Amino acid sequence: MKKNKKRTRDNKGASLFLSIVLVFCILGTVVFFVAQRISSEMSSSAIHNLSESLGLIKGTVEAILTKEAEFQKLIAREISTIEDQESFIRSYEKNRTMVKISLIPSGENQGISNSEEVFTENGLDFSSGRTVEDLPISQSYLNGMGTWAYTMKCPVVKDEKETATLYVEYIFDSFDQALPGGFYNGSAMLYIMDAKSERLVLKPKGMGQLDAGHLNLEDFYRANNILDKKLQDEVTERIRNGKNIMFYHDIRGQNSLIYMWAVNEGSLYLIGYVPIEAIQQEGKIVNQNLILVVVIMLAAFLICCILYYFNQKEQVKLRKEQEEEREIHNRQLAEALQAAQIASKSKTTFLSNMSHDIRTPMNAILGFTTLLAKDADNPIRVREYTRKITASGQHLLSLINDVLDVSKIESGKVVLTIGEFTLSSLVASVDAIIRPMAKARDQSFDVVVTDIKHEYLVGDETRINQILINLLSNAVKYTPNGGNIWFRIIGLEQHSAQYEHIRIEVEDNGYGMTPEYLKTIFDAFTRAENSTTNKVQGTGLGMAITKNIVELMGGTIEVASEVEKGSLFTVELELRIPDNQKDEEFWKKCGISRILAVDDDPDIRNTIQLLMKETKVRVDTAAGGEEALRLIDEAGKKGEDYHIILLDWKMPGMDGFETANRIREIITQTVPILFLTAYDGAELEEEVIHVGHSGILAKPFFVSAFKEKIQKMQMGQQDEKPKNQSGEEHSLSGLHFLVAEDNEINAEILWELLDMEEATCEIVENGKLAVERFDQSRPGEFDAILMDVQMPVMNGYDASRAIRSLNREDAKEILIVAMTANAFTEDVKDALDAGMNVHVAKPIDLELLKKTVSQWIGRKEES
């Protein structure tokens, strides 16, 4: 058996050796035929190389022209700052490039030059329209020294007004030192030709024989026997259009390649020829070297094959050991795979109950809670912080309900809640959550709204808010400290008059994403993994949820990203415009018909005019403080004073506060001034107070926020007493509750909330104590029972069943409210099956609790 295996291996070795020899023979044959084709292919390659060389020379000439133009611009700027320009021009010494410099004042026909003579533009031809760096360049000419030259002219501008024109004469001889010494060992010919006059203005040194010079293109044709009229016409047409041309021709008994190469968009041409023999000579040298390399490679290949053959004998000894190791390794891999599958399943289960989105509103809640403690004595800020905490808390609840229910998202059962909302409230709620996060990481957070025609829209505000929070919170997380984040809402061209077409852009200059990750970014449970970002926690559901919601709304979402450069998410949505958006009565009632908006950003001025268009309020705009003062003065003289002035506080030149103080010198103190700012308004409050009858309006501008600010200023910032949407007041005053709650903090919060509503309660720690206390109570002592579900000793479900089974009349009738963090449909069903009357999810919404209890007690009293 072993002999057979050995004989088989020997046979395989012999076969391998013969195969190698056969391959070597075939390869040698192929190399022989390839060598035959190299000569012809090298000619094409040489032509390509010639084209590249001409391209390099073209680049060199254009670089010289560009450098001259840029230097001339610098001289023009220097002249604009000099009082005695004539002395400067006359004292300017010529050099080997710039041989003459002249200046003609604006409005005059002649001027001065450094050659001590009167200078005019007569004799210079700029009719070709060619330019270098936007500076016109003249047709070539012979200057006073008998050298071919050209002139460029450049305007001299002072205080944005053209005061003179600077003319500088350059000579073509200055190109000579920058150009190569020759082509193909001096056998190639090269001239530089002026395209308009077809004059040969320069033959660089070492480019062809000295007695081969020509004066112009016609002389070049005649000297090289290019007499074909059709060919000459084709060349002329190509030069007129600034095109390159190459063609073969016999020159002095040598087959040559003639070239004409456009420079500076065809104002100059590189013309000349290269003998084919010179091209083929390079091809022969390359061919010989290539064959030598191939022979060496073949020899090396043969040696490697021989070494490989003898090495196989050594490999056989190791193969048996490797096979045994492979079997052990495969067993280990199988065990590891099984463990990985179990871990992956556990990870999926765990991740489905977590979400990085939860941390975003929680950060806002904790941040504003800290600010609440800091500004507890400021009632205005307290109300603002509590409003933002409530908004973040509500958003947190919506995320918990959607993110944790993965099956709901994957099955596409997410349902939109359509209603009317304002972009103002949407942007404000997002800003309240994201800005503190960005500020904590020392990031700049810019919010821009442009070209929006309607800010009142119909859609699911909560879902849009969720989209924005997902995108922006990721931008904050995946952008390093000190980075930049941009949030833009851009109005696009409407496809229908009933729908506002908007684009939402979230951009950052953070870590970016790899092309591989971009392919799976919208898949569930995927996150970018690298040494920088893997410490950012999250489930990987955020982008999957976002894409699902965007597509449910009929929109699109795209992403572009580069590693270490940042990412750009683009969402496009069409949202319906509600009817009756006009609110002209408000502005008439407030006595506002003319306002002035002052901002250095034209997009912001345009946005204010677009959003105020339907209000019938005239909006004038100014780009700066000085223009604003002029408009206010003109309006006062006409008796058409402005009723409100919107003023950006941070402008170049005269800033907002300086402008406001100047405005107060012109107009009465009764005209409100609102400072527009994209920053935290707290730092401006002290300076705003000194202006008088003024306030702060946050950017971006929205009509609803503008109206709210006007109402506060006219009403002395008095808040109205909040009412529920129906206008009906619900009260818990005078009611007494039995509360079963094992968490001390939740119990304390509930105690305080009920005390705020002038209601009382008695708290027990578990369901067993709740049953005993109710059984011992007098009939009617408790108006309702607030029952937690998850409690020690006895849970809420068992306690409710025990209460309903007690032998007393009110046991069947007492209102039992389930209060639990379990908020899904099956949890509501379990509560009702246990004998509870209603289900209220934690955290407790006091208004919902008041409404539920009031309605239940009301029905009980009616019955």
Coordinates of N, CA and C in Angstrom, one line a residue, residues 119-302:
F119 N 3.5 106.5 -23.5 CA 3.0 105.2 -23.9 C 1.5 105.2 -24.3
T120 N 1.2 104.6 -25.4 CA -0.2 104.4 -25.8 C -0.5 102.9 -26.2
E121 N -1.7 102.6 -26.2 CA -2.1 101.2 -26.6 C -2.0 100.9 -28.0
N122 N -1.8 102.0 -28.8 CA -1.8 101.9 -30.3 C -0.6 100.9 -30.7
G123 N -0.9 100.0 -31.6 CA 0.2 99.1 -32.0 C 0.1 97.7 -31.3
L124 N -0.7 97.7 -30.2 CA -0.9 96.4 -29.5 C -2.3 95.9 -29.9
D125 N -2.3 94.6 -30.3 CA -3.5 93.9 -30.8 C -4.0 92.9 -29.7
F126 N -5.1 93.3 -29.1 CA -5.7 92.4 -28.1 C -7.0 91.8 -28.7
S127 N -7.2 91.8 -30.0 CA -8.4 91.4 -30.6 C -8.7 89.9 -30.6
S128 N -7.6 89.1 -30.3 CA -7.8 87.6 -30.2 C -8.7 87.2 -29.1
G129 N -8.8 88.0 -28.1 CA -9.7 87.6 -26.9 C -9.0 86.6 -26.0
R130 N -7.8 86.3 -26.2 CA -7.1 85.3 -25.3 C -6.7 86.0 -24.0
T131 N -6.7 85.2 -23.0 CA -6.4 85.8 -21.6 C -5.5 84.8 -20.9
V132 N -4.8 85.3 -19.9 CA -4.0 84.5 -18.9 C -4.4 85.0 -17.5
E133 N -5.1 84.1 -16.7 CA -5.6 84.4 -15.4 C -6.5 85.7 -15.5
D134 N -7.4 85.7 -16.6 CA -8.3 86.7 -16.8 C -7.7 88.1 -17.3
L135 N -6.4 88.1 -17.5 CA -5.7 89.3 -18.1 C -5.6 89.1 -19.6
P136 N -6.0 90.1 -20.4 CA -5.9 90.0 -21.8 C -4.4 90.0 -22.2
I137 N -4.1 89.2 -23.3 CA -2.7 89.1 -23.8 C -2.7 89.4 -25.2
S138 N -1.8 90.2 -25.6 CA -1.8 90.8 -27.0 C -1.2 89.8 -28.0
Q139 N -1.4 90.1 -29.3 CA -0.7 89.3 -30.3 C 0.8 89.6 -30.2
S140 N 1.6 88.6 -30.6 CA 3.1 88.8 -30.5 C 3.6 89.9 -31.5
Y141 N 4.7 90.5 -31.2 CA 5.2 91.6 -32.0 C 6.7 91.7 -31.8
L142 N 7.4 92.4 -32.7 CA 8.8 92.7 -32.5 C 8.9 94.0 -31.8
N143 N 9.6 94.0 -30.6 CA 9.7 95.2 -29.8 C 10.9 96.0 -30.3
G144 N 11.1 97.1 -29.6 CA 12.2 98.1 -30.0 C 13.6 97.5 -30.0
M145 N 13.8 96.4 -29.3 CA 15.1 95.7 -29.3 C 15.2 94.6 -30.3
G146 N 14.1 94.5 -31.2 CA 14.2 93.5 -32.2 C 13.9 92.1 -31.7
T147 N 13.3 92.0 -30.6 CA 13.0 90.7 -29.9 C 11.5 90.5 -29.9
W148 N 11.1 89.2 -30.2 CA 9.7 88.9 -30.1 C 9.2 89.0 -28.7
A149 N 8.0 89.7 -28.6 CA 7.5 90.0 -27.3 C 6.0 90.0 -27.3
Y150 N 5.4 90.1 -26.2 CA 3.9 90.2 -26.0 C 3.6 91.1 -24.8
T151 N 2.4 91.6 -24.7 CA 2.0 92.5 -23.6 C 0.7 92.0 -23.0
M152 N 0.7 92.0 -21.6 CA -0.5 91.8 -20.9 C -0.9 93.0 -20.1
K153 N -2.2 93.2 -20.1 CA -2.7 94.4 -19.4 C -3.6 94.0 -18.2
C154 N -3.5 94.8 -17.1 CA -4.2 94.5 -15.9 C -4.8 95.8 -15.3
P155 N -6.1 95.8 -14.9 CA -6.7 96.9 -14.2 C -6.1 97.2 -12.9
V156 N -5.9 98.5 -12.6 CA -5.5 98.9 -11.2 C -6.7 99.4 -10.5
V157 N -7.1 98.7 -9.4 CA -8.4 99.0 -8.7 C -8.1 99.5 -7.3
K158 N -8.7 100.6 -7.0 CA -8.6 101.2 -5.7 C -10.0 101.5 -5.2
D159 N -10.3 101.1 -4.0 CA -11.7 101.3 -3.4 C -12.7 100.8 -4.3
E160 N -12.5 99.6 -4.9 CA -13.5 99.0 -5.9 C -13.7 99.8 -7.1
K161 N -12.8 100.7 -7.5 CA -12.9 101.5 -8.6 C -11.7 101.4 -9.5
E162 N -11.8 101.2 -10.8 CA -10.7 101.1 -11.7 C -10.1 102.5 -11.9
T163 N -8.8 102.7 -11.5 CA -8.2 104.0 -11.6 C -7.2 104.0 -12.8
A164 N -6.7 102.9 -13.3 CA -5.7 102.9 -14.3 C -5.6 101.5 -14.9
T165 N -4.8 101.4 -16.0 CA -4.5 100.1 -16.6 C -3.0 99.9 -16.6
L166 N -2.5 98.8 -16.1 CA -1.1 98.5 -16.1 C -0.7 97.6 -17.3
Y167 N 0.3 98.0 -18.1 CA 0.7 97.2 -19.3 C 2.2 96.8 -19.0
V168 N 2.4 95.5 -19.2 CA 3.8 94.9 -19.0 C 4.1 94.1 -20.3
E169 N 5.3 94.5 -20.8 CA 5.8 93.8 -22.0 C 6.8 92.7 -21.6
Y170 N 6.5 91.4 -22.1 CA 7.4 90.3 -21.8 C 8.0 89.8 -23.1
I171 N 9.2 89.2 -23.0 CA 9.9 88.7 -24.2 C 9.8 87.1 -24.2
F172 N 9.7 86.6 -25.4 CA 9.7 85.1 -25.5 C 11.0 84.5 -25.1
D173 N 12.1 85.2 -25.3 CA 13.4 84.6 -25.0 C 13.5 84.2 -23.5
S174 N 12.6 84.7 -22.6 CA 12.7 84.3 -21.2 C 12.2 82.9 -21.0
F175 N 11.5 82.3 -22.1 CA 11.1 80.9 -22.0 C 12.2 79.9 -22.1
D176 N 13.3 80.4 -22.8 CA 14.3 79.4 -23.3 C 14.9 78.6 -22.1
Q177 N 15.2 79.3 -21.0 CA 15.9 78.6 -19.9 C 15.0 77.6 -19.2
A178 N 13.7 77.8 -19.3 CA 12.8 76.9 -18.6 C 12.4 75.7 -19.4
L179 N 12.7 75.7 -20.7 CA 12.4 74.6 -21.6 C 13.5 73.5 -21.7
P180 N 13.2 72.3 -22.0 CA 14.2 71.2 -22.1 C 15.2 71.5 -23.2
G181 N 16.4 70.8 -23.1 CA 17.5 71.0 -24.0 C 17.3 70.4 -25.4
G182 N 16.3 69.5 -25.5 CA 16.1 68.9 -26.8 C 15.3 67.7 -26.7
F183 N 14.8 67.2 -27.9 CA 14.1 65.9 -28.0 C 14.9 64.9 -28.8
Y184 N 14.9 63.7 -28.3 CA 15.5 62.6 -29.1 C 16.9 62.9 -29.5
N185 N 17.7 63.3 -28.5 CA 19.1 63.6 -28.8 C 19.4 64.7 -29.8
G186 N 18.5 65.7 -29.8 CA 18.6 66.8 -30.7 C 18.1 66.6 -32.1
S187 N 17.6 65.5 -32.4 CA 17.1 65.2 -33.7 C 15.7 65.8 -34.0
A188 N 15.0 66.2 -32.9 CA 13.6 66.7 -33.0 C 13.7 68.3 -33.2
M189 N 12.7 68.8 -33.8 CA 12.6 70.3 -34.1 C 11.5 70.8 -33.3
L190 N 11.6 72.0 -32.7 CA 10.6 72.7 -31.9 C 10.6 74.2 -32.1
Y191 N 9.5 74.8 -32.4 CA 9.3 76.2 -32.4 C 8.1 76.6 -31.5
I192 N 8.1 77.9 -31.1 CA 6.9 78.4 -30.5 C 6.3 79.4 -31.5
M193 N 5.0 79.3 -31.8 CA 4.4 80.1 -32.8 C 3.2 80.9 -32.2
D194 N 3.1 82.2 -32.6 CA 1.9 83.0 -32.3 C 0.8 82.5 -33.2
A195 N -0.3 82.1 -32.6 CA -1.4 81.5 -33.4 C -2.1 82.5 -34.2
K196 N -2.3 83.8 -33.8 CA -3.0 84.8 -34.6 C -2.2 85.2 -35.8
S197 N -0.9 85.5 -35.6 CA -0.1 86.0 -36.8 C 0.6 84.8 -37.5
E198 N 0.6 83.6 -36.9 CA 1.3 82.5 -37.4 C 2.8 82.7 -37.6
R199 N 3.3 83.6 -36.7 CA 4.8 83.9 -36.7 C 5.5 83.0 -35.7
L200 N 6.7 82.5 -36.1 CA 7.5 81.7 -35.2 C 8.3 82.6 -34.3
V201 N 7.9 82.7 -33.1 CA 8.5 83.7 -32.2 C 9.7 83.2 -31.4
L202 N 9.9 81.9 -31.3 CA 11.0 81.4 -30.5 C 11.4 80.0 -31.0
K203 N 12.7 79.8 -31.1 CA 13.2 78.4 -31.3 C 14.2 78.1 -30.2
P204 N 13.7 77.3 -29.2 CA 14.6 77.1 -28.0 C 15.9 76.5 -28.4
K205 N 16.9 76.8 -27.6 CA 18.3 76.2 -27.8 C 18.3 74.7 -27.8
G206 N 19.0 74.1 -28.7 CA 19.2 72.7 -28.7 C 18.0 72.0 -29.4
M207 N 17.1 72.8 -30.0 CA 15.9 72.1 -30.6 C 16.1 72.2 -32.2
G208 N 16.9 71.3 -32.7 CA 17.1 71.2 -34.1 C 18.4 72.0 -34.5
Q209 N 18.7 71.8 -35.8 CA 19.9 72.5 -36.4 C 19.7 74.0 -36.5
L210 N 20.9 74.7 -36.3 CA 20.8 76.2 -36.3 C 20.3 76.7 -37.7
D211 N 20.7 76.1 -38.8 CA 20.3 76.6 -40.1 C 18.9 76.2 -40.5
A212 N 18.1 75.6 -39.5 CA 16.8 75.2 -39.9 C 15.7 76.2 -39.4
G213 N 16.1 77.4 -39.0 CA 15.1 78.3 -38.5 C 14.2 78.8 -39.6
H214 N 13.0 79.2 -39.2 CA 12.0 79.7 -40.1 C 11.3 80.9 -39.5
L215 N 10.7 81.8 -40.4 CA 10.1 83.0 -39.9 C 8.6 82.8 -39.5
N216 N 7.9 82.1 -40.3 CA 6.5 81.9 -40.0 C 6.0 80.5 -40.5
L217 N 4.7 80.3 -40.3 CA 4.1 78.9 -40.6 C 4.3 78.6 -42.1
E218 N 4.1 79.7 -43.0 CA 4.2 79.5 -44.4 C 5.6 79.1 -44.8
D219 N 6.6 79.7 -44.1 CA 8.0 79.4 -44.4 C 8.3 78.0 -43.9
F220 N 7.7 77.6 -42.7 CA 7.8 76.2 -42.2 C 7.3 75.2 -43.2
Y221 N 6.1 75.5 -43.8 CA 5.6 74.6 -44.9 C 6.6 74.5 -46.0
R222 N 7.0 75.7 -46.5 CA 7.9 75.7 -47.7 C 9.2 75.0 -47.5
A223 N 9.8 75.2 -46.3 CA 11.1 74.6 -46.0 C 11.1 73.1 -45.9
N224 N 9.9 72.6 -45.4 CA 9.7 71.2 -45.2 C 8.9 70.5 -46.2
N225 N 8.6 71.2 -47.3 CA 8.0 70.7 -48.5 C 6.5 70.2 -48.2
I226 N 5.8 70.9 -47.3 CA 4.4 70.6 -46.9 C 3.6 71.5 -47.8
L227 N 3.3 71.0 -49.1 CA 2.7 71.8 -50.1 C 1.2 71.4 -50.4
D228 N 0.7 70.4 -49.7 CA -0.7 69.9 -49.9 C -1.6 71.0 -49.4
K229 N -2.4 71.7 -50.3 CA -3.3 72.8 -49.9 C -4.4 72.3 -49.0
K230 N -4.9 71.1 -49.2 CA -5.9 70.6 -48.3 C -5.4 70.4 -46.9
L231 N -4.2 69.8 -46.8 CA -3.6 69.6 -45.5 C -3.3 71.0 -44.8
Q232 N -2.8 72.0 -45.6 CA -2.6 73.3 -45.0 C -3.9 73.9 -44.5
D233 N -5.0 73.7 -45.3 CA -6.3 74.3 -44.8 C -6.8 73.6 -43.5
E234 N -6.6 72.3 -43.5 CA -7.0 71.6 -42.3 C -6.2 72.0 -41.0
V235 N -4.9 72.3 -41.2 CA -4.0 72.7 -40.1 C -4.5 74.1 -39.7
T236 N -4.8 75.0 -40.7 CA -5.2 76.4 -40.4 C -6.5 76.3 -39.6
E237 N -7.4 75.4 -40.0 CA -8.7 75.4 -39.3 C -8.5 74.9 -37.8
R238 N -7.6 73.9 -37.7 CA -7.4 73.4 -36.3 C -6.7 74.5 -35.4
I239 N -5.8 75.2 -36.0 CA -5.2 76.3 -35.2 C -6.2 77.4 -34.9
R240 N -7.1 77.7 -35.8 CA -8.1 78.7 -35.5 C -9.0 78.2 -34.3
N241 N -9.2 76.9 -34.2 CA -10.1 76.4 -33.1 C -9.3 76.0 -31.9
G242 N -8.0 76.2 -31.9 CA -7.2 75.9 -30.7 C -7.0 74.4 -30.5
K243 N -7.0 73.5 -31.6 CA -6.9 72.1 -31.5 C -5.5 71.6 -31.8
N244 N -5.1 70.5 -31.2 CA -3.8 69.8 -31.5 C -3.9 69.0 -32.8
I245 N -2.7 68.9 -33.4 CA -2.7 68.1 -34.7 C -1.4 67.4 -34.8
M246 N -1.4 66.1 -35.3 CA -0.1 65.4 -35.6 C -0.4 64.7 -37.0
F247 N 0.7 64.7 -37.8 CA 0.6 64.0 -39.1 C 2.0 63.6 -39.6
Y248 N 2.0 62.5 -40.4 CA 3.3 62.0 -40.9 C 3.6 62.8 -42.2
H249 N 5.0 63.0 -42.4 CA 5.4 63.7 -43.7 C 6.9 63.4 -43.9
D250 N 7.3 63.4 -45.1 CA 8.7 63.2 -45.5 C 9.4 64.5 -45.5
I251 N 10.4 64.6 -44.6 CA 11.2 65.9 -44.5 C 12.7 65.5 -44.7
R252 N 13.2 66.1 -45.8 CA 14.6 65.9 -46.2 C 15.0 64.4 -46.3
G253 N 14.1 63.7 -46.9 CA 14.3 62.2 -47.1 C 14.1 61.4 -45.9
Q254 N 13.6 61.9 -44.8 CA 13.3 61.2 -43.6 C 11.8 61.2 -43.3
N255 N 11.2 60.0 -43.1 CA 9.8 60.0 -42.7 C 9.7 60.5 -41.3
S256 N 8.9 61.6 -41.1 CA 8.9 62.3 -39.8 C 7.4 62.5 -39.3
L257 N 7.3 62.7 -38.0 CA 6.0 63.0 -37.4 C 6.0 64.5 -37.1
I258 N 5.1 65.2 -37.7 CA 5.0 66.7 -37.5 C 3.9 66.9 -36.5
Y259 N 4.1 67.8 -35.5 CA 3.2 68.1 -34.5 C 2.9 69.6 -34.3
M260 N 1.7 69.9 -34.0 CA 1.3 71.3 -33.7 C 0.5 71.3 -32.4
W261 N 1.0 71.8 -31.3 CA 0.4 71.6 -30.0 C -0.1 72.9 -29.4
A262 N -1.4 73.0 -29.1 CA -1.9 74.3 -28.6 C -1.5 74.6 -27.1
V263 N -1.2 75.9 -26.9 CA -0.8 76.3 -25.6 C -1.7 77.5 -25.2
N264 N -2.1 77.6 -23.9 CA -2.9 78.7 -23.4 C -4.2 78.9 -24.3
E265 N -4.9 77.8 -24.4 CA -6.2 77.7 -25.2 C -6.0 78.2 -26.6
G266 N -4.8 77.9 -27.2 CA -4.6 78.2 -28.6 C -4.0 79.5 -28.9
S267 N -3.6 80.3 -28.0 CA -3.0 81.6 -28.3 C -1.6 81.4 -28.8
L268 N -0.9 80.3 -28.3 CA 0.4 80.0 -28.8 C 0.4 78.5 -29.3
Y269 N 1.4 78.1 -30.1 CA 1.5 76.7 -30.6 C 2.9 76.3 -30.5
L270 N 3.1 75.0 -30.1 CA 4.4 74.3 -30.2 C 4.4 73.6 -31.5
I271 N 5.3 73.9 -32.5 CA 5.3 73.2 -33.7 C 6.7 72.7 -34.0
G272 N 6.7 71.6 -34.7 CA 8.0 70.9 -35.1 C 7.8 69.5 -35.6
Y273 N 8.9 68.8 -35.6 CA 8.8 67.4 -36.1 C 9.8 66.5 -35.4
V274 N 9.6 65.2 -35.5 CA 10.5 64.2 -35.0 C 10.6 63.1 -36.0
P275 N 11.9 62.8 -36.4 CA 12.1 61.7 -37.4 C 11.6 60.3 -36.8
I276 N 10.9 59.6 -37.7 CA 10.4 58.2 -37.3 C 11.6 57.3 -36.8
E277 N 12.7 57.5 -37.5 CA 13.9 56.7 -37.2 C 14.3 56.9 -35.7
A278 N 14.2 58.2 -35.2 CA 14.5 58.5 -33.8 C 13.6 57.8 -32.9
I279 N 12.3 57.8 -33.3 CA 11.3 57.1 -32.5 C 11.5 55.6 -32.4
Q280 N 11.8 55.0 -33.6 CA 12.1 53.6 -33.6 C 13.4 53.2 -32.9
Q281 N 14.4 54.1 -32.9 CA 15.6 53.9 -32.2 C 15.3 53.7 -30.7
E282 N 14.5 54.5 -30.1 CA 14.1 54.3 -28.7 C 13.4 53.0 -28.5
G283 N 12.5 52.7 -29.5 CA 11.8 51.4 -29.4 C 12.7 50.2 -29.5
K284 N 13.8 50.3 -30.3 CA 14.7 49.2 -30.4 C 15.4 49.0 -29.1
I285 N 15.8 50.1 -28.5 CA 16.5 50.0 -27.2 C 15.6 49.4 -26.1
V286 N 14.4 49.8 -26.1 CA 13.4 49.3 -25.1 C 13.2 47.8 -25.4
N287 N 13.1 47.5 -26.7 CA 12.8 46.1 -27.1 C 13.9 45.2 -26.6
Q288 N 15.2 45.6 -26.8 CA 16.3 44.8 -26.4 C 16.3 44.6 -24.8
N289 N 16.0 45.7 -24.1 CA 16.0 45.6 -22.7 C 14.8 44.7 -22.2
L290 N 13.7 44.8 -22.9 CA 12.5 44.0 -22.6 C 12.8 42.5 -22.8
I291 N 13.4 42.2 -23.9 CA 13.8 40.8 -24.2 C 14.7 40.2 -23.1
L292 N 15.7 41.1 -22.8 CA 16.7 40.7 -21.7 C 16.0 40.4 -20.4
V293 N 15.0 41.3 -20.1 CA 14.3 41.1 -18.8 C 13.5 39.8 -18.9
V294 N 12.8 39.5 -20.0 CA 12.0 38.3 -20.2 C 12.8 37.1 -20.1
V295 N 14.0 37.1 -20.7 CA 14.9 35.9 -20.6 C 15.3 35.7 -19.2
I296 N 15.7 36.7 -18.5 CA 16.0 36.6 -17.1 C 14.9 36.0 -16.2
M297 N 13.7 36.5 -16.5 CA 12.5 36.1 -15.8 C 12.2 34.6 -16.1
L298 N 12.4 34.2 -17.3 CA 12.1 32.8 -17.7 C 13.2 31.9 -17.0
A299 N 14.4 32.3 -17.0 CA 15.4 31.5 -16.3 C 15.1 31.4 -14.8
A300 N 14.7 32.6 -14.2 CA 14.4 32.5 -12.8 C 13.1 31.6 -12.5
F301 N 12.2 31.7 -13.5 CA 11.0 30.8 -13.4 C 11.4 29.3 -13.4
L302 N 12.3 29.0 -14.3 CA 12.7 27.6 -14.4 C 13.4 27.1 -13.2

